[in-house]
Amino acid sequence: MSEISLSAAEPVSTEAFVLAAQKVLRNNILNSFTKPAPALYPHQWNWDAGFIALGYAHFDFKQACSELTALFRGQWANGMLPQIVFSIQNTGKYFPGYFFWDTRGAPAKPRNVRTSGITMPPVHGFVLERMLRYAPDTRTYRPFFRKMFDKIVWLHRYCYENRDPDSEGLAFICHPWESGMDNLPLWQDVFACFEIDPADVPPYQRRDLEHVDADHRPRKESYDRYIFLVNRLRQKRYEEPGVWQDYPFQVQEPLFNTMLSRSNEALVEMGAWLRRDTGQIREWQQQTNRALNNKLWDTNVGMYLAYDRVHKKMIEQNPASGLIPLFCGAPDRQQAEQIVRWLESPAFAGTPERPAYLCPSYSTQDARFDERRYWRGPVWININWLLYHGLKRYGYDVLAKRVKSDSFELMRRFGFWEYYHPWKSLKQGDSGGYGSGNFSWTAALAIDWLAKE
Ligand code: 2M8
């Protein structure tokens, strides 16, 4: 199917825009859930499902619930919520598929559900809380919220008990795919710290390049490393904590932990209604916010950095994820000011001669910035949505409005793409949307953004 075009000469009404967004979601439905994209991502993805549920909450609440229910069917016995829940129907259409992950023998994996063996940013707590605002009938849906609440707490417990061995309040990610921002140049700095024997990279064949221009996707060196890590995990049958012994990729980073903290906060807010004790969750939330500030905040840089806990060093780079903790309320007023300065600086806003759409995923002033390549510079709608709510939380309404209007300009100009060219000066006729067209979370978050707050 071709990209739903919104860039006709005639401006599209808001109503038509929302209907087009709903159509993107409907067309991507596969049984009980919605694929992130028609062909590039033909299964269910973890944080995509959260954003997608937010879109449906405004026009098909049952489907919103179905997204989360389908995803949590894949939750492991230790609480881990997998990055991908595979659909049998699309076996063989994505790499790495279920058989490559080889989670069959993993003791914690649920039977009868095919999943990968790693997780993703835990957005589900705040998604659930936001869904509650739009629930058509809270009494009818209360059992659903209760059930989800418990599963999300279980996921958070996994993060604190299995991914925070020093009880610092910061969960580590074990693969770039767990960050959601898979191709950030950050991970290269981690990979540079250890040797990879080519014999430890089993033969594989990518499927993404059948759908997307190679210039817009990660390079081969990155894929080799992604696969090297998967191989390590599957050799140890994903058994924790043994699998972490000598495991070279363990990074504490701001986006994952912001999602965790904000989701904790959301659970606390819902706890009274669901008659659940939230003492532990409140402690987690406070501990994570403190640790974000004590460990990941860099006063000289003025943003949150990532920490490589294996090689014991901060990674001094400036991705948009370093600005995201506004969303969970971790920064104090002064820190928030410094973050805003970054957003208004040439690194993210460009210059008067060369203005950028807010917010490029990576500093435009860094040599590793790449305006077309996935997570190395293009603008992503989910990152913008998180930034918008973070800015609003601190009262930066003007800047928040700019993030929102830039996002809508991109979507209206090009359609519902996975990511977008960050420069405003794109030549007429150039493609400004990259990755997959008809991308579900872009459409879903547009719907959510247009709804009454
Ligand atoms: C991208 O990641 C997958 C692997 O998980 C891939 O490139 O094959 C990322 O943008 C990730 O954040 C997203 O959840 C996923 C599906 O949209 O695609």
Short mmCIF file of C-alpha atoms and ligand atoms in Angstrom, two decimals:
data_model
loop_
_atom_site.label_atom_id
_atom_site.label_comp_id
_atom_site.label_asym_id
_atom_site.label_seq_id
_atom_site.Cartn_x
_atom_site.Cartn_y
_atom_site.Cartn_z
CA MET A 1 0.00 0.00 0.00
CA SER A 2 1.32 3.46 -0.80
CA GLU A 3 1.92 6.07 1.89
CA ILE A 4 -1.29 7.89 2.78
CA SER A 5 -0.62 11.32 1.32
CA LEU A 6 -1.44 14.40 3.33
CA SER A 7 0.72 16.77 1.39
CA ALA A 8 -1.76 17.70 -1.30
CA ALA A 9 -1.87 21.37 -2.33
CA GLU A 10 -5.12 21.76 -0.39
CA PRO A 11 -4.58 21.78 3.38
CA VAL A 12 -6.21 18.73 4.95
CA SER A 13 -8.83 19.40 7.63
CA THR A 14 -8.11 18.11 11.13
CA GLU A 15 -10.99 15.71 10.76
CA ALA A 16 -9.58 14.23 7.55
CA PHE A 17 -6.12 14.08 9.12
CA VAL A 18 -7.41 12.11 12.11
CA LEU A 19 -9.34 9.76 9.83
CA ALA A 20 -6.18 9.17 7.79
CA ALA A 21 -4.28 8.39 11.00
CA GLN A 22 -6.99 5.97 12.13
CA LYS A 23 -6.80 4.28 8.75
CA VAL A 24 -3.05 3.72 9.13
CA LEU A 25 -3.70 1.91 12.42
CA ARG A 26 -6.61 -0.14 11.08
CA ASN A 27 -4.61 -1.22 8.04
CA ASN A 28 -1.79 -2.45 10.27
CA ILE A 29 -4.00 -4.66 12.44
CA LEU A 30 -2.96 -8.30 12.53
CA ASN A 31 -5.47 -10.32 14.54
CA SER A 32 -5.44 -8.99 18.11
CA PHE A 33 -2.69 -6.38 17.75
CA THR A 34 -1.33 -3.73 15.41
CA LYS A 35 2.01 -4.08 13.63
CA PRO A 36 4.37 -1.11 13.88
CA ALA A 37 4.56 -0.96 10.08
CA PRO A 38 2.97 -2.83 7.16
CA ALA A 39 6.02 -4.84 6.00
CA LEU A 40 9.21 -3.76 7.78
CA TYR A 41 7.97 -4.78 11.25
CA PRO A 42 5.42 -7.60 10.82
CA HIS A 43 5.05 -8.67 14.49
CA GLN A 44 4.16 -6.94 17.76
CA TRP A 45 6.74 -4.67 19.37
CA ASN A 46 6.90 -3.73 23.02
CA TRP A 47 6.94 0.08 23.31
CA ASP A 48 5.20 0.49 19.96
CA ALA A 49 2.23 -1.36 21.45
CA GLY A 50 2.10 1.21 24.27
CA PHE A 51 2.07 4.21 21.93
CA ILE A 52 -0.38 2.48 19.60
CA ALA A 53 -2.77 1.81 22.49
CA LEU A 54 -2.76 5.54 23.24
CA GLY A 55 -4.01 6.26 19.73
CA TYR A 56 -6.80 3.69 19.87
CA ALA A 57 -7.89 4.89 23.31
CA HIS A 58 -9.54 7.84 21.53
CA PHE A 59 -11.66 5.93 19.03
CA ASP A 60 -11.64 2.21 19.76
CA PHE A 61 -11.04 1.56 23.44
CA LYS A 62 -11.46 -2.19 23.11
CA GLN A 63 -8.64 -2.34 20.60
CA ALA A 64 -6.44 -0.24 22.91
CA CYS A 65 -6.95 -2.88 25.61
CA SER A 66 -6.37 -5.67 23.13
CA GLU A 67 -2.93 -4.23 22.25
CA LEU A 68 -1.72 -4.41 25.85
CA THR A 69 -3.37 -7.76 26.52
CA ALA A 70 -1.68 -9.29 23.47
CA LEU A 71 1.70 -7.87 24.41
CA PHE A 72 1.58 -9.02 28.03
CA ARG A 73 0.71 -12.57 26.93
CA GLY A 74 4.40 -12.66 26.09
CA GLN A 75 5.57 -11.64 29.59
CA TRP A 76 8.13 -14.07 30.98
CA ALA A 77 7.88 -15.84 34.35
CA ASN A 78 10.55 -13.52 35.76
CA GLY A 79 8.51 -10.45 34.77
CA MET A 80 10.53 -9.56 31.66
CA LEU A 81 8.34 -8.10 28.92
CA PRO A 82 9.81 -9.02 25.54
CA GLN A 83 10.79 -6.61 22.81
CA ILE A 84 8.92 -8.67 20.19
CA VAL A 85 5.94 -11.01 20.37
CA PHE A 86 6.05 -12.93 17.10
CA SER A 87 3.01 -13.71 14.99
CA ILE A 88 3.13 -17.25 13.57
CA GLN A 89 1.46 -15.91 10.44
CA ASN A 90 4.47 -13.80 9.54
CA THR A 91 7.16 -16.35 10.32
CA GLY A 92 10.21 -15.76 8.17
CA LYS A 93 9.35 -12.18 7.27
CA TYR A 94 11.59 -10.40 9.81
CA PHE A 95 15.14 -10.88 10.94
CA PRO A 96 15.97 -11.90 13.61
CA GLY A 97 12.88 -14.07 13.89
CA TYR A 98 11.75 -16.40 16.63
CA PHE A 99 13.95 -19.31 15.61
CA PHE A 100 17.06 -17.17 15.48
CA TRP A 101 16.38 -15.84 18.98
CA ASP A 102 15.98 -19.44 20.04
CA THR A 103 14.12 -18.62 23.23
CA ARG A 104 12.37 -22.01 23.14
CA GLY A 105 14.66 -23.42 25.78
CA ALA A 106 14.60 -20.35 28.00
CA PRO A 107 13.14 -21.46 31.32
CA ALA A 108 11.23 -18.22 31.92
CA LYS A 109 9.58 -17.87 28.51
CA PRO A 110 5.82 -18.57 28.50
CA ARG A 111 4.78 -21.65 26.56
CA ASN A 112 2.75 -21.17 23.41
CA VAL A 113 3.91 -17.60 22.87
CA ARG A 114 6.83 -16.84 20.59
CA THR A 115 8.99 -14.01 21.84
CA SER A 116 12.44 -12.51 21.56
CA GLY A 117 14.65 -12.58 24.67
CA ILE A 118 15.24 -8.93 25.59
CA THR A 119 13.01 -6.05 26.69
CA MET A 120 12.37 -2.37 25.78
CA PRO A 121 11.62 0.98 27.49
CA PRO A 122 8.80 0.38 30.02
CA VAL A 123 6.20 2.86 28.81
CA HIS A 124 3.19 0.79 29.86
CA GLY A 125 2.54 2.37 33.26
CA PHE A 126 2.02 5.86 31.92
CA VAL A 127 0.19 4.50 28.89
CA LEU A 128 -2.27 2.75 31.21
CA GLU A 129 -2.81 5.89 33.26
CA ARG A 130 -3.47 7.94 30.14
CA MET A 131 -5.86 5.30 28.82
CA LEU A 132 -7.84 5.62 32.03
CA ARG A 133 -8.59 9.27 31.20
CA TYR A 134 -10.24 8.22 27.96
CA ALA A 135 -11.97 5.04 29.13
CA PRO A 136 -15.62 5.18 28.08
CA ASP A 137 -16.72 3.43 31.26
CA THR A 138 -14.22 3.01 34.08
CA ARG A 139 -16.35 0.49 35.98
CA THR A 140 -16.54 -1.96 33.11
CA TYR A 141 -12.86 -1.66 32.41
CA ARG A 142 -11.68 -1.78 36.02
CA PRO A 143 -10.78 -5.50 35.90
CA PHE A 144 -8.63 -4.82 32.84
CA PHE A 145 -6.81 -1.97 34.60
CA ARG A 146 -6.28 -4.09 37.69
CA LYS A 147 -4.84 -6.97 35.72
CA MET A 148 -2.55 -4.69 33.74
CA PHE A 149 -1.47 -2.82 36.85
CA ASP A 150 -0.23 -6.06 38.42
CA LYS A 151 1.60 -7.15 35.29
CA ILE A 152 3.33 -3.78 34.98
CA VAL A 153 4.42 -3.89 38.63
CA TRP A 154 5.86 -7.31 37.90
CA LEU A 155 7.77 -5.89 34.94
CA HIS A 156 9.14 -3.07 37.12
CA ARG A 157 10.18 -5.58 39.75
CA TYR A 158 12.10 -7.41 37.04
CA CYS A 159 13.86 -4.14 36.10
CA TYR A 160 14.90 -3.42 39.70
CA GLU A 161 15.74 -6.97 40.71
CA ASN A 162 17.41 -8.27 37.57
CA ARG A 163 18.79 -5.16 35.90
CA ASP A 164 20.04 -3.16 38.85
CA PRO A 165 22.56 -5.43 40.58
CA ASP A 166 23.97 -2.63 42.75
CA SER A 167 20.50 -1.43 43.81
CA GLU A 168 21.16 2.06 42.51
CA GLY A 169 17.70 2.69 41.10
CA LEU A 170 18.93 2.54 37.49
CA ALA A 171 18.14 -0.44 35.26
CA PHE A 172 20.72 -1.36 32.64
CA ILE A 173 19.95 -2.26 29.05
CA CYS A 174 21.76 -5.24 27.55
CA HIS A 175 21.38 -4.49 23.86
CA PRO A 176 20.91 -1.39 21.68
CA TRP A 177 17.51 -2.83 20.75
CA GLU A 178 16.46 -2.45 24.37
CA SER A 179 16.99 1.30 24.18
CA GLY A 180 14.43 1.73 21.41
CA MET A 181 16.95 4.19 19.89
CA ASP A 182 18.88 1.31 18.40
CA ASN A 183 21.35 3.06 16.19
CA LEU A 184 22.49 5.97 18.37
CA PRO A 185 26.24 6.54 18.03
CA LEU A 186 26.35 5.99 21.82
CA TRP A 187 26.47 2.25 21.35
CA GLN A 188 29.53 2.48 19.12
CA ASP A 189 31.48 3.79 22.11
CA VAL A 190 30.46 0.72 24.08
CA PHE A 191 31.27 -1.66 21.23
CA ALA A 192 34.69 -0.05 20.87
CA CYS A 193 35.58 -1.33 24.35
CA PHE A 194 35.56 -5.03 23.53
CA GLU A 195 36.75 -7.33 20.76
CA ILE A 196 34.37 -9.32 18.63
CA ASP A 197 35.60 -12.58 17.20
CA PRO A 198 33.95 -13.03 13.76
CA ALA A 199 33.39 -16.67 14.70
CA ASP A 200 30.98 -15.41 17.37
CA VAL A 201 28.76 -13.77 14.78
CA PRO A 202 26.68 -16.57 13.29
CA PRO A 203 25.71 -16.22 9.62
CA TYR A 204 22.57 -14.18 9.11
CA GLN A 205 20.57 -12.44 6.46
CA ARG A 206 18.95 -9.06 7.05
CA ARG A 207 15.39 -8.50 5.84
CA ASP A 208 15.10 -4.76 6.57
CA LEU A 209 16.99 -3.76 3.44
CA GLU A 210 14.31 -5.39 1.31
CA HIS A 211 11.98 -2.61 2.43
CA VAL A 212 14.13 0.43 3.18
CA ASP A 213 17.04 2.23 1.54
CA ALA A 214 20.34 1.07 3.09
CA ASP A 215 21.32 4.72 3.78
CA HIS A 216 18.40 5.02 6.17
CA ARG A 217 19.16 1.88 8.18
CA PRO A 218 22.00 0.73 10.47
CA ARG A 219 25.28 -0.30 8.85
CA LYS A 220 26.58 -3.88 8.66
CA GLU A 221 29.12 -3.29 11.49
CA SER A 222 26.22 -2.43 13.79
CA TYR A 223 24.17 -5.46 12.78
CA ASP A 224 27.15 -7.76 13.33
CA ARG A 225 27.35 -6.46 16.86
CA TYR A 226 23.62 -6.73 17.48
CA ILE A 227 23.81 -10.36 16.38
CA PHE A 228 26.94 -11.04 18.41
CA LEU A 229 25.01 -10.00 21.53
CA VAL A 230 21.94 -12.08 20.66
CA ASN A 231 24.26 -15.04 20.19
CA ARG A 232 25.75 -14.53 23.65
CA LEU A 233 22.32 -14.38 25.24
CA ARG A 234 20.97 -17.47 23.51
CA GLN A 235 24.11 -19.48 24.30
CA LYS A 236 23.31 -18.89 27.97
CA ARG A 237 19.61 -19.65 27.40
CA TYR A 238 18.71 -16.19 28.72
CA GLU A 239 19.16 -17.46 32.25
CA GLU A 240 19.57 -14.65 34.74
CA PRO A 241 21.68 -13.69 36.60
CA GLY A 242 24.27 -16.10 35.10
CA VAL A 243 23.89 -14.63 31.64
CA TRP A 244 25.31 -11.30 32.84
CA GLN A 245 28.63 -12.80 33.86
CA ASP A 246 31.25 -11.34 31.49
CA TYR A 247 28.44 -9.92 29.39
CA PRO A 248 29.97 -6.84 27.73
CA PHE A 249 26.98 -4.57 27.05
CA GLN A 250 25.34 -3.16 30.20
CA VAL A 251 24.38 0.49 29.91
CA GLN A 252 22.39 2.68 32.28
CA GLU A 253 20.81 5.34 30.15
CA PRO A 254 18.31 8.17 30.61
CA LEU A 255 15.47 7.22 28.26
CA PHE A 256 14.82 3.72 29.64
CA ASN A 257 15.02 4.94 33.23
CA THR A 258 12.81 7.95 32.57
CA MET A 259 10.13 5.64 31.20
CA LEU A 260 10.49 3.44 34.27
CA SER A 261 10.25 6.37 36.65
CA ARG A 262 7.30 8.04 34.93
CA SER A 263 5.51 4.68 34.78
CA ASN A 264 6.10 4.22 38.50
CA GLU A 265 4.60 7.63 39.12
CA ALA A 266 1.57 6.71 36.99
CA LEU A 267 1.06 3.46 38.92
CA VAL A 268 1.17 5.34 42.19
CA GLU A 269 -1.50 7.69 40.87
CA MET A 270 -3.75 4.78 39.89
CA GLY A 271 -3.07 2.74 43.03
CA ALA A 272 -5.80 4.22 45.23
CA TRP A 273 -8.51 3.65 42.63
CA LEU A 274 -7.39 0.04 42.23
CA ARG A 275 -6.91 -0.44 45.99
CA ARG A 276 -3.32 -1.49 45.57
CA ASP A 277 -0.49 -0.76 47.96
CA THR A 278 1.96 1.56 46.21
CA GLY A 279 4.62 2.04 48.92
CA GLN A 280 7.27 0.06 47.06
CA ILE A 281 6.45 1.69 43.73
CA ARG A 282 6.78 5.16 45.24
CA GLU A 283 10.19 4.18 46.62
CA TRP A 284 11.30 2.93 43.22
CA GLN A 285 10.21 6.15 41.60
CA GLN A 286 12.04 8.36 44.08
CA GLN A 287 15.15 6.23 43.94
CA THR A 288 15.29 6.33 40.15
CA ASN A 289 14.84 10.09 40.00
CA ARG A 290 17.59 10.55 42.57
CA ALA A 291 19.90 8.21 40.68
CA LEU A 292 19.22 9.92 37.35
CA ASN A 293 20.45 13.12 38.96
CA ASN A 294 23.30 11.69 41.01
CA LYS A 295 24.73 9.40 38.41
CA LEU A 296 23.63 10.38 34.91
CA TRP A 297 23.34 14.16 35.12
CA ASP A 298 26.43 16.04 33.96
CA THR A 299 26.43 19.64 35.13
CA ASN A 300 29.12 20.75 32.69
CA VAL A 301 27.37 19.23 29.72
CA GLY A 302 23.93 20.25 31.00
CA MET A 303 22.14 17.04 30.06
CA TYR A 304 21.76 13.43 31.17
CA LEU A 305 24.39 11.02 29.83
CA ALA A 306 24.60 7.23 29.59
CA TYR A 307 26.90 5.14 31.78
CA ASP A 308 28.68 1.99 30.62
CA ARG A 309 28.75 -0.09 33.81
CA VAL A 310 31.04 -2.79 32.42
CA HIS A 311 33.80 -0.48 31.27
CA LYS A 312 32.98 1.97 34.04
CA LYS A 313 32.65 5.18 32.08
CA MET A 314 30.23 7.90 31.14
CA ILE A 315 29.51 8.17 27.44
CA GLU A 316 29.97 11.81 26.52
CA GLN A 317 27.56 12.24 23.63
CA ASN A 318 24.48 14.38 23.03
CA PRO A 319 21.48 12.37 21.84
CA ALA A 320 17.92 13.63 22.38
CA SER A 321 17.50 10.94 25.05
CA GLY A 322 19.64 13.13 27.34
CA LEU A 323 16.78 15.67 27.41
CA ILE A 324 13.95 13.22 28.08
CA PRO A 325 14.05 13.12 31.94
CA LEU A 326 11.88 16.27 31.91
CA PHE A 327 9.11 13.73 31.31
CA CYS A 328 9.51 12.07 34.72
CA GLY A 329 10.14 15.23 36.72
CA ALA A 330 13.72 14.34 37.70
CA PRO A 331 15.41 17.67 36.86
CA ASP A 332 15.20 20.61 39.24
CA ARG A 333 14.49 24.07 37.86
CA GLN A 334 18.14 24.80 37.05
CA GLN A 335 18.66 21.48 35.30
CA ALA A 336 15.47 22.03 33.32
CA GLU A 337 16.83 25.43 32.21
CA GLN A 338 20.01 23.78 30.96
CA ILE A 339 18.01 21.20 29.02
CA VAL A 340 15.93 23.92 27.43
CA ARG A 341 19.12 25.74 26.42
CA TRP A 342 20.19 22.60 24.56
CA LEU A 343 16.87 22.40 22.77
CA GLU A 344 17.11 26.03 21.67
CA SER A 345 20.76 25.72 20.69
CA PRO A 346 22.07 25.09 17.15
CA ALA A 347 22.66 21.44 18.17
CA PHE A 348 18.92 20.74 18.10
CA ALA A 349 17.18 23.86 16.72
CA GLY A 350 19.67 24.58 13.93
CA THR A 351 20.58 28.18 13.02
CA PRO A 352 18.62 31.06 11.42
CA GLU A 353 20.32 30.19 8.11
CA ARG A 354 19.62 26.51 8.54
CA PRO A 355 16.71 25.91 10.90
CA ALA A 356 15.88 22.38 12.05
CA TYR A 357 12.58 20.84 12.98
CA LEU A 358 12.57 20.07 16.68
CA CYS A 359 13.84 17.66 17.72
CA PRO A 360 16.63 15.87 15.86
CA SER A 361 17.41 12.55 17.56
CA TYR A 362 21.09 13.43 17.80
CA SER A 363 23.07 16.67 18.01
CA THR A 364 23.33 18.14 14.52
CA GLN A 365 26.73 19.53 15.46
CA ASP A 366 28.36 16.21 16.12
CA ALA A 367 30.38 14.57 13.34
CA ARG A 368 28.37 11.37 13.88
CA PHE A 369 25.08 13.14 13.07
CA ASP A 370 23.45 11.71 9.94
CA GLU A 371 20.28 13.42 8.71
CA ARG A 372 18.84 10.33 7.01
CA ARG A 373 20.05 7.39 9.04
CA TYR A 374 17.82 5.78 11.61
CA TRP A 375 18.33 7.21 15.13
CA ARG A 376 21.39 9.24 14.12
CA GLY A 377 19.67 12.55 13.43
CA PRO A 378 16.15 12.28 11.98
CA VAL A 379 13.13 13.48 13.96
CA TRP A 380 10.92 10.82 15.59
CA ILE A 381 7.33 11.52 16.63
CA ASN A 382 7.45 9.44 19.83
CA ILE A 383 10.53 11.31 21.09
CA ASN A 384 8.77 14.60 20.31
CA TRP A 385 5.63 13.50 22.11
CA LEU A 386 7.68 12.66 25.23
CA LEU A 387 9.56 15.95 25.02
CA TYR A 388 6.34 17.90 24.59
CA HIS A 389 4.87 16.44 27.78
CA GLY A 390 8.16 16.96 29.61
CA LEU A 391 8.28 20.62 28.61
CA LYS A 392 4.65 21.13 29.61
CA ARG A 393 5.36 19.58 32.99
CA TYR A 394 7.86 22.37 33.67
CA GLY A 395 5.70 25.12 32.17
CA TYR A 396 7.74 25.67 28.99
CA ASP A 397 4.55 26.04 27.01
CA VAL A 398 5.96 28.02 24.11
CA LEU A 399 8.72 25.55 23.40
CA ALA A 400 6.32 22.63 23.88
CA LYS A 401 4.01 24.19 21.33
CA ARG A 402 6.89 24.47 18.90
CA VAL A 403 7.77 20.77 19.29
CA LYS A 404 4.14 19.94 18.60
CA SER A 405 3.73 22.24 15.60
CA ASP A 406 6.99 21.03 14.06
CA SER A 407 5.74 17.45 14.45
CA PHE A 408 2.45 18.24 12.75
CA GLU A 409 4.16 20.15 9.98
CA LEU A 410 6.26 17.07 9.23
CA MET A 411 3.30 14.70 9.33
CA ARG A 412 1.13 16.95 7.19
CA ARG A 413 3.90 17.65 4.74
CA PHE A 414 5.06 14.08 4.24
CA GLY A 415 2.57 11.64 5.80
CA PHE A 416 2.89 9.20 8.71
CA TRP A 417 6.50 8.10 8.42
CA GLU A 418 8.73 6.26 10.83
CA TYR A 419 11.20 9.19 10.97
CA TYR A 420 11.79 12.48 9.22
CA HIS A 421 14.47 14.65 7.71
CA PRO A 422 15.38 17.21 10.40
CA TRP A 423 16.21 20.25 8.24
CA LYS A 424 13.43 22.66 7.26
CA SER A 425 15.22 23.56 4.06
CA LEU A 426 14.43 20.29 2.34
CA LYS A 427 14.22 20.80 -1.42
CA GLN A 428 10.86 20.42 -3.11
CA GLY A 429 10.47 16.86 -4.33
CA ASP A 430 12.98 15.40 -1.87
CA SER A 431 11.58 12.68 0.30
CA GLY A 432 11.36 13.99 3.85
CA GLY A 433 10.00 10.82 5.40
CA TYR A 434 12.20 7.78 5.98
CA GLY A 435 12.06 4.17 7.09
CA SER A 436 8.56 2.81 6.73
CA GLY A 437 5.53 4.79 5.62
CA ASN A 438 2.16 4.25 7.31
CA PHE A 439 3.96 3.90 10.61
CA SER A 440 1.67 3.06 13.49
CA TRP A 441 3.07 5.01 16.45
CA THR A 442 3.34 8.18 14.34
CA ALA A 443 -0.36 7.92 13.48
CA ALA A 444 -1.35 6.90 17.01
CA LEU A 445 0.48 9.74 18.73
CA ALA A 446 -0.93 12.26 16.25
CA ILE A 447 -4.42 11.15 17.29
CA ASP A 448 -3.53 11.40 20.97
CA TRP A 449 -1.94 14.81 20.50
CA LEU A 450 -5.05 16.22 18.83
CA ALA A 451 -7.39 15.02 21.54
CA LYS A 452 -8.50 17.38 24.31
CA GLU A 453 -6.03 17.29 27.21
C1 2M8 B 1 13.21 -0.37 15.50
O1 2M8 B 1 13.87 -1.52 16.02
C2 2M8 B 1 13.81 -2.83 15.43
C3 2M8 B 1 14.45 -3.79 16.41
O2 2M8 B 1 13.75 -3.76 17.63
C4 2M8 B 1 14.51 -2.93 14.08
O3 2M8 B 1 15.16 -1.97 13.65
O4 2M8 B 1 14.39 -3.97 13.44
C5 2M8 B 1 13.36 0.75 16.56
O5 2M8 B 1 13.07 2.01 16.02
C6 2M8 B 1 12.49 0.45 17.77
O6 2M8 B 1 12.49 1.52 18.67
C7 2M8 B 1 11.06 0.12 17.36
O7 2M8 B 1 10.34 -0.28 18.49
C8 2M8 B 1 11.02 -0.97 16.30
C9 2M8 B 1 9.61 -1.18 15.73
O8 2M8 B 1 9.04 0.05 15.37
O9 2M8 B 1 11.86 -0.61 15.20
#
